[in-house]
Short mmCIF file of C-alpha atoms and ligand atoms in Angstrom, two decimals:
data_model
loop_
_atom_site.label_atom_id
_atom_site.label_comp_id
_atom_site.label_asym_id
_atom_site.label_seq_id
_atom_site.Cartn_x
_atom_site.Cartn_y
_atom_site.Cartn_z
CA MET A 1 -32.08 38.41 -2.68
CA ASP A 2 -30.21 41.66 -3.00
CA LYS A 3 -26.96 41.15 -0.25
CA GLN A 4 -23.97 39.01 -0.59
CA LEU A 5 -23.48 37.25 2.42
CA LYS A 6 -19.10 36.29 3.21
CA LEU A 7 -18.17 33.73 4.46
CA LEU A 8 -15.37 35.02 8.33
CA ILE A 9 -12.02 33.74 8.19
CA GLY A 10 -9.70 34.62 11.02
CA GLY A 11 -11.91 37.97 11.64
CA SER A 12 -12.43 38.79 7.69
CA LEU A 13 -15.55 38.61 5.69
CA ALA A 14 -14.26 37.21 2.53
CA ASP A 15 -15.68 35.55 -1.35
CA GLY A 16 -15.97 31.89 -1.50
CA GLY A 17 -12.82 31.14 -3.55
CA ALA A 18 -14.07 28.08 -5.13
CA GLY A 19 -17.14 30.63 -6.50
CA THR A 20 -20.71 30.86 -5.68
CA PHE A 21 -23.96 28.82 -5.49
CA ASP A 22 -27.33 28.68 -5.80
CA VAL A 23 -29.95 28.51 -2.86
CA VAL A 24 -33.03 27.56 -3.07
CA ASN A 25 -35.85 28.52 -1.91
CA PRO A 26 -37.44 24.88 -1.38
CA ALA A 27 -41.52 27.10 -1.07
CA THR A 28 -41.10 27.40 -5.20
CA GLY A 29 -37.82 25.54 -6.22
CA LYS A 30 -36.20 27.98 -7.30
CA ALA A 31 -32.51 29.45 -6.47
CA PHE A 32 -33.44 33.18 -4.62
CA ALA A 33 -29.52 33.57 -3.82
CA GLN A 34 -25.75 32.72 -4.20
CA CYS A 35 -23.10 31.77 -1.58
CA PRO A 36 -19.78 31.75 -1.50
CA LYS A 37 -18.29 28.71 -1.95
CA ALA A 38 -14.59 28.41 0.10
CA SER A 39 -12.43 26.57 -1.50
CA GLU A 40 -9.86 23.49 0.19
CA ALA A 41 -6.97 26.20 0.64
CA GLN A 42 -9.49 28.98 2.55
CA LEU A 43 -11.08 25.36 4.27
CA ASP A 44 -6.95 25.57 5.75
CA GLU A 45 -7.08 29.57 6.41
CA ALA A 46 -10.19 28.95 8.66
CA VAL A 47 -8.90 26.47 10.33
CA ALA A 48 -4.57 27.78 10.90
CA ALA A 49 -6.87 30.97 11.95
CA ALA A 50 -8.90 29.29 14.51
CA LYS A 51 -5.98 27.82 16.33
CA ALA A 52 -4.43 30.91 15.94
CA ALA A 53 -7.03 32.85 18.13
CA PHE A 54 -6.74 29.68 20.46
CA PRO A 55 -3.77 30.75 23.37
CA ALA A 56 -5.48 33.95 24.05
CA TRP A 57 -9.03 32.57 23.79
CA ALA A 58 -8.29 29.82 26.15
CA ALA A 59 -6.69 32.24 28.52
CA THR A 60 -9.17 34.79 28.42
CA ASP A 61 -10.77 35.14 31.87
CA ALA A 62 -14.24 33.25 31.20
CA GLY A 63 -16.21 36.00 32.47
CA GLU A 64 -15.53 37.74 29.84
CA ARG A 65 -15.84 34.69 27.74
CA GLY A 66 -19.95 34.42 28.61
CA ALA A 67 -20.06 38.39 28.78
CA MET A 68 -19.58 37.92 24.83
CA LEU A 69 -21.66 35.65 24.72
CA ALA A 70 -24.58 37.42 25.54
CA LYS A 71 -23.28 40.17 23.09
CA LEU A 72 -23.55 37.40 20.67
CA ALA A 73 -27.18 36.73 22.34
CA ASP A 74 -28.96 40.50 22.27
CA ALA A 75 -27.15 41.36 18.93
CA LEU A 76 -29.70 37.61 17.85
CA GLU A 77 -32.66 39.02 19.15
CA ALA A 78 -32.23 43.09 18.17
CA ARG A 79 -32.35 40.89 14.77
CA VAL A 80 -35.40 38.50 15.00
CA ALA A 81 -37.33 38.90 12.49
CA GLU A 82 -34.81 39.36 9.62
CA PHE A 83 -32.99 36.36 10.63
CA ALA A 84 -36.97 35.13 11.33
CA SER A 85 -37.12 35.81 7.23
CA LEU A 86 -33.94 33.91 5.91
CA LEU A 87 -34.84 31.17 7.48
CA THR A 88 -38.38 30.50 6.27
CA MET A 89 -36.35 31.18 2.79
CA GLU A 90 -33.39 29.45 3.19
CA GLN A 91 -35.17 26.32 5.44
CA GLY A 92 -39.26 26.43 4.69
CA LYS A 93 -40.60 27.00 8.40
CA PRO A 94 -43.59 29.20 8.73
CA THR A 95 -42.09 32.68 9.88
CA ARG A 96 -44.15 31.19 13.78
CA GLN A 97 -42.36 28.53 13.70
CA ALA A 98 -38.51 30.28 12.91
CA MET A 99 -39.31 33.32 14.34
CA GLY A 100 -38.84 30.62 17.54
CA GLU A 101 -36.30 29.04 15.72
CA ILE A 102 -33.91 32.63 17.00
CA ILE A 103 -35.25 33.47 20.35
CA GLY A 104 -34.84 29.19 21.39
CA SER A 105 -30.98 30.30 19.92
CA THR A 106 -30.77 33.16 22.48
CA TYR A 107 -31.79 31.65 25.16
CA VAL A 108 -29.16 28.64 24.33
CA LEU A 109 -27.01 31.18 24.00
CA ARG A 110 -27.24 32.90 27.44
CA ALA A 111 -27.98 29.59 29.03
CA PHE A 112 -23.76 29.68 28.81
CA VAL A 113 -22.93 33.18 29.63
CA ASP A 114 -22.68 32.38 33.90
CA LYS A 115 -21.51 28.77 32.92
CA ARG A 116 -17.92 27.68 34.58
CA VAL A 117 -15.44 24.60 34.64
CA GLU A 118 -14.11 24.94 37.55
CA PRO A 119 -11.83 22.15 38.82
CA VAL A 120 -13.09 19.55 41.23
CA VAL A 121 -10.63 18.75 44.36
CA LEU A 122 -11.30 14.99 43.68
CA ARG A 123 -9.32 14.26 47.69
CA ASP A 124 -7.72 17.12 50.25
CA LYS A 125 -6.41 14.54 52.59
CA GLY A 126 -2.81 14.95 55.19
CA GLY A 127 -0.86 17.51 52.83
CA LYS A 128 -1.68 14.67 48.74
CA THR A 129 -4.73 16.36 46.81
CA VAL A 130 -5.59 15.27 43.74
CA THR A 131 -7.34 17.43 41.24
CA GLU A 132 -9.85 17.71 38.39
CA HIS A 133 -9.08 20.70 35.68
CA ARG A 134 -10.81 20.96 33.53
CA THR A 135 -8.55 22.40 29.86
CA PRO A 136 -9.80 23.61 26.32
CA LEU A 137 -9.36 21.57 23.29
CA GLY A 138 -8.44 23.73 20.50
CA VAL A 139 -10.04 24.07 17.61
CA VAL A 140 -13.91 22.29 17.09
CA ALA A 141 -15.68 21.48 13.51
CA ALA A 142 -18.90 22.30 14.09
CA ILE A 143 -20.66 20.11 11.63
CA THR A 144 -24.62 20.95 10.93
CA PRO A 145 -27.61 20.16 9.14
CA TRP A 146 -30.51 21.53 7.51
CA ASN A 147 -33.32 21.34 9.62
CA TYR A 148 -32.57 23.66 12.48
CA PRO A 149 -29.47 25.37 11.05
CA VAL A 150 -29.28 28.05 13.63
CA MET A 151 -30.09 26.42 17.54
CA MET A 152 -27.65 23.69 16.22
CA LEU A 153 -25.04 26.53 15.19
CA VAL A 154 -25.44 27.60 18.61
CA GLN A 155 -25.89 24.57 21.13
CA LYS A 156 -22.82 23.89 20.02
CA LEU A 157 -20.53 27.95 19.42
CA ALA A 158 -22.08 27.97 23.87
CA PRO A 159 -20.56 25.57 25.01
CA ALA A 160 -17.46 25.53 22.86
CA LEU A 161 -16.43 29.40 23.61
CA VAL A 162 -17.57 29.71 26.81
CA THR A 163 -14.99 26.91 27.68
CA GLY A 164 -11.76 28.79 25.40
CA ASN A 165 -12.33 26.87 22.96
CA THR A 166 -12.53 28.22 18.83
CA MET A 167 -14.43 27.68 16.13
CA VAL A 168 -15.06 26.57 12.00
CA LEU A 169 -18.25 26.42 11.30
CA LYS A 170 -19.11 24.28 7.97
CA PRO A 171 -22.74 24.57 8.30
CA ALA A 172 -25.85 22.21 5.83
CA PRO A 173 -25.01 23.05 1.83
CA THR A 174 -28.89 24.30 1.47
CA THR A 175 -29.50 25.94 4.33
CA PRO A 176 -26.14 28.26 4.50
CA LEU A 177 -27.14 32.13 4.99
CA THR A 178 -28.74 31.66 8.47
CA SER A 179 -25.45 30.70 9.58
CA LEU A 180 -22.99 33.49 7.40
CA LEU A 181 -25.86 35.71 7.95
CA PHE A 182 -24.76 35.14 12.01
CA ALA A 183 -21.02 35.32 11.15
CA GLU A 184 -21.52 38.64 9.78
CA LEU A 185 -23.37 39.90 13.60
CA ALA A 186 -20.08 37.70 15.14
CA SER A 187 -17.99 39.74 13.58
CA GLU A 188 -18.23 42.28 15.36
CA ILE A 189 -18.64 41.14 18.28
CA LEU A 190 -15.92 38.51 19.13
CA PRO A 191 -12.12 38.17 18.25
CA ALA A 192 -10.27 37.69 14.73
CA GLY A 193 -10.42 33.51 14.32
CA VAL A 194 -12.89 32.92 17.72
CA PHE A 195 -15.40 31.61 14.57
CA ASN A 196 -14.78 31.28 11.75
CA VAL A 197 -17.57 30.14 9.05
CA ILE A 198 -17.08 28.01 5.51
CA CYS A 199 -19.24 27.13 3.34
CA ASP A 200 -19.15 23.86 0.25
CA GLU A 201 -21.02 21.25 -1.26
CA ASN A 202 -21.23 18.56 0.73
CA ASP A 203 -17.38 18.57 -0.43
CA LEU A 204 -15.56 19.94 2.72
CA GLY A 205 -17.04 18.29 5.23
CA GLY A 206 -14.41 15.06 5.65
CA LYS A 207 -11.76 17.53 4.07
CA LEU A 208 -12.74 19.49 7.73
CA THR A 209 -12.68 16.84 9.86
CA ALA A 210 -9.86 14.77 8.86
CA HIS A 211 -8.04 18.07 9.40
CA PRO A 212 -5.33 17.75 11.56
CA GLY A 213 -4.96 20.97 13.28
CA VAL A 214 -8.90 20.19 13.98
CA ALA A 215 -9.29 18.72 17.84
CA LYS A 216 -12.61 17.92 18.41
CA ILE A 217 -15.74 16.90 16.15
CA ALA A 218 -19.98 18.02 16.68
CA PHE A 219 -21.73 16.78 14.40
CA THR A 220 -24.97 16.94 14.24
CA GLY A 221 -27.38 15.22 11.03
CA SER A 222 -27.62 11.82 10.12
CA THR A 223 -26.63 8.99 11.13
CA ALA A 224 -24.85 7.46 7.42
CA THR A 225 -22.90 10.51 7.85
CA GLY A 226 -22.17 9.91 11.40
CA LYS A 227 -20.45 6.98 10.97
CA LYS A 228 -17.96 8.60 8.69
CA VAL A 229 -17.75 11.44 11.23
CA MET A 230 -16.06 9.06 13.18
CA ALA A 231 -14.31 7.68 11.31
CA SER A 232 -12.19 9.47 10.40
CA ALA A 233 -11.69 10.67 13.71
CA ALA A 234 -10.24 8.04 14.40
CA ALA A 235 -7.05 9.09 12.79
CA MET A 236 -5.69 11.60 14.91
CA VAL A 237 -8.78 9.08 18.30
CA LYS A 238 -10.19 13.19 18.28
CA ARG A 239 -13.39 14.22 20.36
CA VAL A 240 -16.12 13.45 18.76
CA THR A 241 -19.77 14.15 19.34
CA LEU A 242 -22.28 12.62 17.64
CA GLU A 243 -26.26 12.94 16.84
CA LEU A 244 -27.57 11.55 14.74
CA GLY A 245 -30.59 10.15 13.23
CA GLY A 246 -34.04 9.27 15.80
CA ASN A 247 -38.06 6.67 15.56
CA ASP A 248 -39.07 8.16 17.87
CA ALA A 249 -41.94 5.86 19.00
CA ALA A 250 -44.45 7.89 20.79
CA ILE A 251 -46.34 4.90 23.24
CA VAL A 252 -50.28 5.52 23.80
CA LEU A 253 -52.36 4.55 27.02
CA ASP A 254 -55.16 3.54 27.40
CA ASP A 255 -56.97 5.71 29.39
CA ILE A 256 -55.90 9.15 28.07
CA ASP A 257 -58.73 11.03 25.38
CA ALA A 258 -57.81 9.82 22.47
CA LYS A 259 -58.84 12.82 20.34
CA ALA A 260 -56.25 15.22 22.71
CA VAL A 261 -53.34 13.07 22.63
CA ALA A 262 -54.10 13.30 18.45
CA LYS A 263 -53.59 16.71 18.32
CA LYS A 264 -51.11 16.74 20.76
CA ILE A 265 -49.50 13.63 18.49
CA TYR A 266 -49.99 15.11 15.03
CA GLU A 267 -47.98 18.58 16.56
CA GLY A 268 -45.26 16.22 17.49
CA ALA A 269 -44.88 14.88 14.13
CA MET A 270 -45.56 17.88 11.83
CA THR A 271 -43.54 21.15 13.99
CA ASN A 272 -41.35 21.93 11.06
CA ALA A 273 -42.72 19.23 8.30
CA GLY A 274 -41.17 16.35 10.59
CA GLN A 275 -38.21 17.00 9.52
CA ILE A 276 -36.84 17.51 13.62
CA CYS A 277 -34.36 13.97 14.42
CA VAL A 278 -36.62 14.10 17.96
CA ALA A 279 -40.24 14.67 16.11
CA ILE A 280 -42.85 11.91 16.59
CA LYS A 281 -41.52 9.06 13.69
CA ARG A 282 -44.28 6.87 14.19
CA ALA A 283 -47.72 6.59 16.74
CA TYR A 284 -48.62 2.89 18.99
CA VAL A 285 -52.04 3.46 19.60
CA PRO A 286 -54.54 1.03 22.31
CA ALA A 287 -56.39 -1.41 19.90
CA ASN A 288 -59.88 -0.11 21.97
CA MET A 289 -59.05 3.77 20.50
CA TYR A 290 -57.68 3.26 17.91
CA ASP A 291 -60.48 3.96 15.12
CA ALA A 292 -60.88 8.04 17.09
CA PHE A 293 -57.64 8.30 17.26
CA CYS A 294 -57.11 7.80 13.34
CA GLU A 295 -60.37 9.34 11.95
CA GLU A 296 -59.01 12.81 15.01
CA ILE A 297 -55.48 12.91 13.24
CA ALA A 298 -56.38 12.64 10.31
CA ARG A 299 -59.44 15.29 10.59
CA LEU A 300 -56.96 17.57 11.78
CA ALA A 301 -54.18 16.18 9.10
CA ASN A 302 -56.92 17.73 6.21
CA GLU A 303 -57.25 21.18 8.13
CA ALA A 304 -53.39 22.08 7.43
CA ILE A 305 -52.60 25.14 6.13
CA VAL A 306 -50.03 23.85 3.58
CA ASP A 307 -48.10 26.57 1.43
CA ASP A 308 -44.69 29.49 2.24
CA GLY A 309 -43.83 29.75 5.44
CA SER A 310 -44.27 33.34 4.01
CA LYS A 311 -47.36 33.64 4.50
CA GLN A 312 -49.15 34.24 7.15
CA GLY A 313 -51.77 31.13 7.50
CA THR A 314 -49.27 28.83 6.47
CA THR A 315 -48.72 25.98 9.38
CA VAL A 316 -46.93 23.74 7.65
CA GLY A 317 -44.97 24.43 4.77
CA PRO A 318 -42.37 23.14 2.21
CA ILE A 319 -39.91 19.70 2.65
CA GLN A 320 -36.18 21.27 2.87
CA ASN A 321 -34.53 20.10 -0.17
CA ARG A 322 -35.42 17.88 -3.94
CA GLN A 323 -33.62 15.04 -2.13
CA GLN A 324 -35.50 14.81 0.87
CA PHE A 325 -38.78 15.18 -0.91
CA GLU A 326 -37.67 12.17 -3.14
CA LYS A 327 -37.81 10.01 -0.82
CA VAL A 328 -40.30 11.57 1.53
CA LYS A 329 -42.25 10.29 -2.14
CA GLU A 330 -40.86 7.05 -2.45
CA LEU A 331 -41.68 6.02 1.78
CA VAL A 332 -45.31 7.42 0.96
CA GLU A 333 -45.95 5.73 -1.92
CA ASP A 334 -44.68 2.36 -0.38
CA ALA A 335 -46.76 2.67 2.56
CA LYS A 336 -49.72 2.81 -0.65
CA LEU A 337 -48.27 -0.77 -0.74
CA HIS A 338 -48.95 -1.73 2.77
CA GLY A 339 -51.62 0.13 4.76
CA LYS A 340 -54.20 2.73 4.08
CA VAL A 341 -53.43 6.56 3.62
CA ILE A 342 -56.73 8.53 5.89
CA ALA A 343 -55.13 11.80 4.96
CA GLY A 344 -52.70 13.41 2.82
CA GLY A 345 -51.43 11.02 0.88
CA GLU A 346 -49.77 13.05 -2.90
CA ALA A 347 -47.75 15.51 -2.50
CA LEU A 348 -48.92 19.07 -3.94
CA ASP A 349 -49.21 19.95 -7.63
CA ARG A 350 -47.10 23.23 -7.95
CA ASP A 351 -43.70 24.42 -7.89
CA GLY A 352 -41.88 23.64 -4.48
CA TYR A 353 -41.26 21.00 -2.21
CA PHE A 354 -44.69 20.62 -1.01
CA MET A 355 -45.50 16.48 0.85
CA PRO A 356 -49.09 17.61 2.93
CA PRO A 357 -49.29 15.82 6.46
CA THR A 358 -50.49 12.31 5.22
CA ILE A 359 -51.11 9.67 7.75
CA VAL A 360 -50.83 5.90 7.09
CA ARG A 361 -52.96 3.26 9.34
CA ASP A 362 -52.41 -0.26 9.76
CA LEU A 363 -48.38 -0.89 8.87
CA PRO A 364 -46.96 -3.40 9.64
CA ASP A 365 -43.71 -3.48 12.06
CA ASP A 366 -41.27 -3.55 8.60
CA ALA A 367 -43.13 -1.67 6.61
CA ARG A 368 -40.57 0.57 5.43
CA LEU A 369 -42.30 4.01 7.19
CA VAL A 370 -42.18 2.54 10.21
CA ARG A 371 -38.27 1.00 9.82
CA GLU A 372 -36.67 3.70 8.96
CA GLU A 373 -37.20 7.51 9.74
CA GLN A 374 -38.49 9.24 7.14
CA PHE A 375 -38.02 13.41 7.90
CA GLY A 376 -40.77 14.62 6.56
CA PRO A 377 -44.56 14.66 7.06
CA VAL A 378 -46.16 11.73 6.95
CA LEU A 379 -46.79 9.72 10.67
CA PRO A 380 -48.12 6.01 10.79
CA VAL A 381 -49.86 4.84 12.71
CA LEU A 382 -50.07 1.64 14.68
CA LYS A 383 -51.94 -0.66 16.75
CA TYR A 384 -51.14 -2.97 19.96
CA ASP A 385 -52.97 -4.82 22.63
CA ASP A 386 -50.26 -4.95 24.98
CA ILE A 387 -48.17 -3.00 26.87
CA ASP A 388 -44.83 -5.26 27.11
CA ASP A 389 -45.28 -5.85 23.63
CA VAL A 390 -45.36 -1.90 22.26
CA ILE A 391 -41.62 -1.59 24.52
CA ALA A 392 -40.18 -4.42 22.78
CA ARG A 393 -42.13 -2.62 19.53
CA ALA A 394 -40.64 0.84 20.28
CA ASN A 395 -37.41 -0.20 21.96
CA ALA A 396 -36.83 -2.73 17.16
CA SER A 397 -34.77 -0.24 16.40
CA GLU A 398 -31.00 0.73 15.55
CA TYR A 399 -32.09 4.36 16.08
CA GLY A 400 -32.32 5.90 20.16
CA LEU A 401 -33.10 8.90 19.45
CA GLY A 402 -36.15 10.44 21.44
CA GLY A 403 -39.63 8.89 22.05
CA SER A 404 -43.32 10.11 23.69
CA VAL A 405 -45.18 8.26 26.56
CA TRP A 406 -48.61 9.07 26.60
CA GLY A 407 -51.27 9.04 29.91
CA LYS A 408 -53.33 9.83 33.09
CA ASP A 409 -52.07 7.62 35.06
CA LEU A 410 -48.78 9.97 34.96
CA THR A 411 -46.34 7.14 37.75
CA ARG A 412 -48.00 4.08 34.80
CA ALA A 413 -46.52 6.77 31.60
CA THR A 414 -42.86 7.32 33.16
CA GLU A 415 -42.61 3.28 34.49
CA VAL A 416 -43.88 2.98 31.30
CA ALA A 417 -41.11 5.42 29.94
CA GLN A 418 -38.69 4.30 31.67
CA LYS A 419 -38.54 1.53 29.62
CA ILE A 420 -37.83 3.18 26.90
CA ASP A 421 -34.49 2.97 24.91
CA THR A 422 -33.70 5.85 23.60
CA GLY A 423 -31.90 9.12 25.69
CA THR A 424 -34.83 10.89 26.44
CA VAL A 425 -38.62 9.95 27.17
CA TRP A 426 -40.74 12.56 27.93
CA VAL A 427 -44.33 12.58 28.91
CA ASN A 428 -47.72 13.85 28.38
CA GLN A 429 -45.01 16.22 25.90
CA TYR A 430 -42.96 15.83 23.14
CA LEU A 431 -39.60 18.63 21.29
CA ALA A 432 -38.85 19.92 25.81
CA ILE A 433 -35.41 20.88 24.56
CA ASP A 434 -33.62 22.63 27.43
CA PRO A 435 -30.12 23.78 27.08
CA ARG A 436 -29.95 22.81 30.83
CA ILE A 437 -30.63 19.65 30.38
CA PRO A 438 -28.13 16.96 28.44
CA PHE A 439 -29.56 15.38 25.17
CA ARG A 440 -28.37 12.87 23.64
CA GLY A 441 -28.61 9.76 21.48
CA SER A 442 -28.86 5.87 22.48
CA LYS A 443 -27.93 3.09 19.55
CA GLN A 444 -27.26 4.04 16.54
CA SER A 445 -28.90 8.09 17.47
CA GLY A 446 -25.45 9.60 18.52
CA LEU A 447 -22.28 9.69 20.55
CA GLY A 448 -21.85 11.55 23.27
CA THR A 449 -23.63 14.35 25.06
CA GLU A 450 -25.17 18.26 23.69
CA LEU A 451 -26.09 20.83 26.11
CA GLY A 452 -26.47 20.92 29.68
CA ASP A 453 -23.43 20.66 32.17
CA GLU A 454 -22.17 17.39 30.45
CA GLY A 455 -22.88 18.85 27.23
CA MET A 456 -20.10 21.94 27.74
CA LEU A 457 -17.56 18.93 29.50
CA GLU A 458 -17.64 17.06 25.87
CA TYR A 459 -15.28 20.50 25.02
CA THR A 460 -12.81 20.53 27.71
CA GLN A 461 -10.05 17.52 28.82
CA ALA A 462 -9.83 15.85 31.72
CA HIS A 463 -6.79 16.74 33.42
CA ILE A 464 -6.06 15.20 36.87
CA VAL A 465 -3.51 16.92 38.77
CA ASN A 466 -1.90 14.04 41.27
CA ALA A 467 0.26 15.53 44.45
CA VAL A 468 1.84 13.95 47.68
CA PRO A 469 4.32 16.30 49.59
CA PHE A 470 7.72 14.83 48.51
CA GLU A 471 10.08 12.50 51.55
CA ASP A 472 13.39 12.35 51.00
CA ALA A 473 14.95 8.83 51.46
P1 NAD B 1 -26.67 15.14 6.80
O1 NAD B 1 -25.74 14.35 7.52
O2 NAD B 1 -26.46 14.65 5.16
O3 NAD B 1 -25.79 16.31 5.88
C1 NAD B 1 -24.70 16.89 7.29
C2 NAD B 1 -23.83 17.62 7.65
O4 NAD B 1 -22.92 16.82 7.41
C3 NAD B 1 -23.47 19.66 6.36
O5 NAD B 1 -23.47 20.15 6.37
C4 NAD B 1 -23.33 18.03 5.08
O6 NAD B 1 -22.90 18.44 4.48
C5 NAD B 1 -22.22 17.09 5.76
N1 NAD B 1 -21.74 16.77 5.41
C6 NAD B 1 -22.17 15.46 4.41
N2 NAD B 1 -20.88 14.68 4.68
C7 NAD B 1 -20.68 15.27 5.01
C8 NAD B 1 -18.69 13.93 4.90
N3 NAD B 1 -18.28 13.39 4.93
N4 NAD B 1 -17.93 14.27 6.65
C9 NAD B 1 -18.27 15.60 7.20
N5 NAD B 1 -19.81 15.94 6.68
C10 NAD B 1 -20.45 15.86 5.66
O7 NAD B 1 -27.62 15.79 7.51
P2 NAD B 1 -28.93 16.76 7.17
O8 NAD B 1 -29.67 15.18 5.67
O9 NAD B 1 -28.37 17.74 6.69
O10 NAD B 1 -30.11 16.61 7.99
C11 NAD B 1 -30.69 15.45 8.66
C12 NAD B 1 -30.15 14.75 9.77
O11 NAD B 1 -29.91 15.08 11.04
C13 NAD B 1 -31.44 13.14 10.08
O12 NAD B 1 -31.21 12.16 10.37
C14 NAD B 1 -31.99 14.01 11.76
O13 NAD B 1 -32.29 12.87 12.05
C15 NAD B 1 -30.48 14.64 12.09
N6 NAD B 1 -30.56 15.49 12.68
C16 NAD B 1 -29.31 14.83 14.62
C17 NAD B 1 -30.13 15.56 15.51
C18 NAD B 1 -30.23 15.12 16.76
O14 NAD B 1 -29.35 16.10 17.91
N7 NAD B 1 -29.35 14.00 16.84
C19 NAD B 1 -30.42 17.06 14.97
C20 NAD B 1 -30.68 17.38 14.17
C21 NAD B 1 -31.21 16.98 13.23
#
């Protein structure tokens, strides 16, 4: 890549004070660009710039703030192909999926354009009034993962900005470039300091969350890092939203066609090479259709075109980084000891981090691939006989992000869905995330809400004004 992207601090595009680092294309395993690396002094400058910009931004009319989100969406839309191409290079996903992420990101920005947080009158009687106002918090530290770098950015930026906060974003070190390209575009639209972007090599996240100038942390990433973020927020009782890992179960009911449902579950498990927080990570299938389901999903996996995401026709790209590639390989090797691999199972013998779609059957529930979050193109298919038993097995996880139930009888499927202990359960669909619908995890999958009106309120402080007429003694 010829162009050198820059950090955004206080409205100025800046080189990295700590030099640069390599960004690797996961389809080749080779560096294709350099990313500016922020120094600690630049982190301080970014927080100071966001803090300085906050009073004027908070005082700006909400309509004007919303209009700027609309301009960001328009500018992003005008450069979809450029963003998607860079996204495929740094993240690995096939071009069509990369286009989908960028277009989806414009929807998210636009979903918040007209959102307003109005005061709510809780009581108004005999001159006595209780009103709940909502005020912005200040500087939001946004920390994002490497699977959907642009989508995760806008899901935080749009609600934070429309409610009057300013932001310092730190993207994941292996996918920083689309965030920097977005910063370039934002620098022409937003007032200086409202949005700042710094990049690191996994060394500034802790310093950013601990920074005294930060009022709220909006974090998406692994549960392990989320725990560190929460501990760091405790020191100043900072507001925190955590969107963490998942181990979503798909429960297939016995009134559905095995072949048709296998296709849907395959897609729910393998989109973005399985690197989605709410990807289907375990499939539970009734005993009487288990063999037919396994045969069909293995067939679909064997049909996948696994290649560089920038090549036309590729359906499954590489795993995003070497560390994750090694983890997925380790889980597959462990699964071979306890179950039967019926598709995939060996990393491709070529440069880059390619694992073909892998299906494993006959695993016990205590196998690592069933208990842990694989975050890769590998799916265990598990057999069940009894519906109550399978609900208990699906719920036996420290995670509680998403899940799905598949059945012809919608009432029955919905009843089963209500018994799944996760933030979201989809019925006969998957990955149906909508910026107007709140999204959250139960148990160790998260804390707080992102998206929807409820998610937006997490960027505000409730402020009660309780007034009664003064009475002379
Ligand atoms: P990660 O936890 O390794 O990293 C996430 C971000 O945290 C990165 O920007 C990283 O640099 C930063 N970070 C590292 N150490 C930090 C620290 N001590 N303090 C603050 N920040 C720090 O996660 P990842 O591997 O990039 O992403 C994959 C994980 O994200 C998976 O578990 C996936 O399920 C989860 N995820 C969750 C959602 C959701 O909405 N719930 C969405 C996408 C991904």
